[in-house]
């Protein structure tokens, strides 16, 4: 679900906001569309405390990527560096996605007002 942006502004204000958004757009090289999942789990030894009510092992971090309905790409992130890179990449992807979504909502509103959407 997308965040709803305030488009109840003057056409001039929407155009100014649009110009600002366009000036901010930047595709960061580490952009990553994925989720970071934290898991605690039991180890392989059945006599270990984690199988008998003790704390589970973890946290373990996984990157998950939904590629299609029912098709999930899952990757175990072994190192702290991988986890850090994943967090930053996911963040950058979200930033761009939000800016693009706001631009799209402004364009829909401008279209409703029978305004041009392209370059003035
Ligand atoms: Zn264990």
XYZ file of C-alpha atoms and ligand atoms in Angstrom:
121
model
C 0.000 0.000 0.000
C 1.214 3.448 -0.867
C 1.390 6.407 1.419
C -1.153 9.087 0.481
C 0.445 12.432 -0.272
C -1.307 15.767 0.115
C -2.258 16.956 -3.352
C -4.903 19.451 -2.211
C -2.630 22.337 -3.137
C -2.578 24.944 -5.837
C -1.437 23.787 -9.249
C 1.574 26.079 -8.872
C 2.504 24.474 -5.539
C 2.145 20.994 -7.057
C 4.362 21.971 -9.973
C 6.966 23.376 -7.577
C 6.867 20.206 -5.481
C 7.232 18.183 -8.663
C 10.273 20.184 -9.725
C 11.801 19.638 -6.304
C 11.174 15.882 -6.431
C 12.684 15.639 -9.894
C 15.783 17.470 -8.683
C 16.101 14.977 -5.815
C 15.800 11.795 -7.846
C 18.875 9.692 -7.650
C 19.295 5.997 -8.246
C 21.787 4.889 -5.647
C 24.058 2.109 -6.905
C 23.267 -0.123 -3.934
C 19.467 0.065 -4.340
C 17.882 -3.174 -3.246
C 14.226 -4.175 -3.355
C 14.027 -6.703 -0.580
C 13.195 -7.233 3.075
C 15.528 -8.004 5.900
C 14.170 -10.745 8.110
C 15.421 -11.554 11.599
C 15.069 -15.124 12.794
C 15.804 -17.083 15.927
C 16.004 -20.809 15.458
C 16.983 -24.108 17.028
C 20.342 -25.633 16.227
C 20.975 -29.145 14.909
C 21.751 -30.783 18.264
C 18.654 -32.307 19.834
C 20.264 -32.409 23.312
C 20.952 -28.642 23.222
C 19.074 -26.343 25.607
C 17.489 -24.593 22.612
C 15.392 -27.761 22.040
C 14.307 -27.922 25.670
C 12.718 -24.582 26.394
C 15.980 -22.610 26.409
C 16.665 -19.567 24.263
C 16.828 -20.198 20.545
C 19.946 -19.317 18.575
C 20.186 -16.034 16.775
C 19.412 -13.575 15.580
C 20.095 -14.763 12.049
C 19.471 -12.386 9.193
C 17.985 -13.233 5.818
C 17.318 -11.155 2.786
C 14.031 -12.020 1.133
C 12.941 -10.897 -2.296
C 9.532 -11.626 -3.706
C 10.054 -12.195 -7.440
C 6.577 -13.457 -8.290
C 3.610 -14.848 -6.435
C 4.988 -17.822 -4.543
C 8.504 -17.243 -5.825
C 10.672 -15.961 -2.995
C 14.401 -15.488 -3.210
C 15.935 -16.006 0.233
C 19.540 -15.343 1.084
C 21.289 -15.901 4.394
C 23.346 -12.869 5.387
C 26.319 -14.354 7.160
C 28.401 -11.300 7.971
C 27.689 -7.994 9.684
C 28.992 -6.245 6.557
C 26.384 -8.044 4.425
C 23.648 -7.093 6.876
C 24.788 -3.471 6.854
C 24.887 -3.360 3.049
C 21.448 -4.913 2.852
C 19.962 -2.349 5.263
C 21.459 0.589 3.353
C 20.388 -0.792 -0.027
C 16.822 -1.425 1.134
C 16.695 2.077 2.584
C 17.846 3.678 -0.654
C 15.342 1.684 -2.649
C 12.522 2.836 -0.364
C 13.574 6.488 -0.599
C 13.441 6.395 -4.390
C 10.192 4.460 -4.355
C 8.552 7.040 -2.076
C 9.703 9.957 -4.226
C 8.416 8.202 -7.330
C 5.102 7.484 -5.634
C 4.662 11.131 -4.632
C 5.474 12.260 -8.180
C 2.918 9.787 -9.487
C 0.191 11.060 -7.131
C 0.920 14.673 -8.093
C 0.718 13.702 -11.771
C -2.647 12.004 -11.235
C -3.950 15.174 -9.583
C -2.565 17.374 -12.389
C -4.194 15.067 -14.927
C -7.521 15.446 -13.092
C -7.096 19.235 -13.428
C -6.468 18.753 -17.157
C -2.912 20.012 -16.768
C 0.052 18.887 -18.853
C 2.315 16.371 -17.129
C 5.497 16.690 -19.153
C 8.006 19.476 -19.433
C 6.554 22.981 -19.475
Zn 20.930 -25.395 20.286
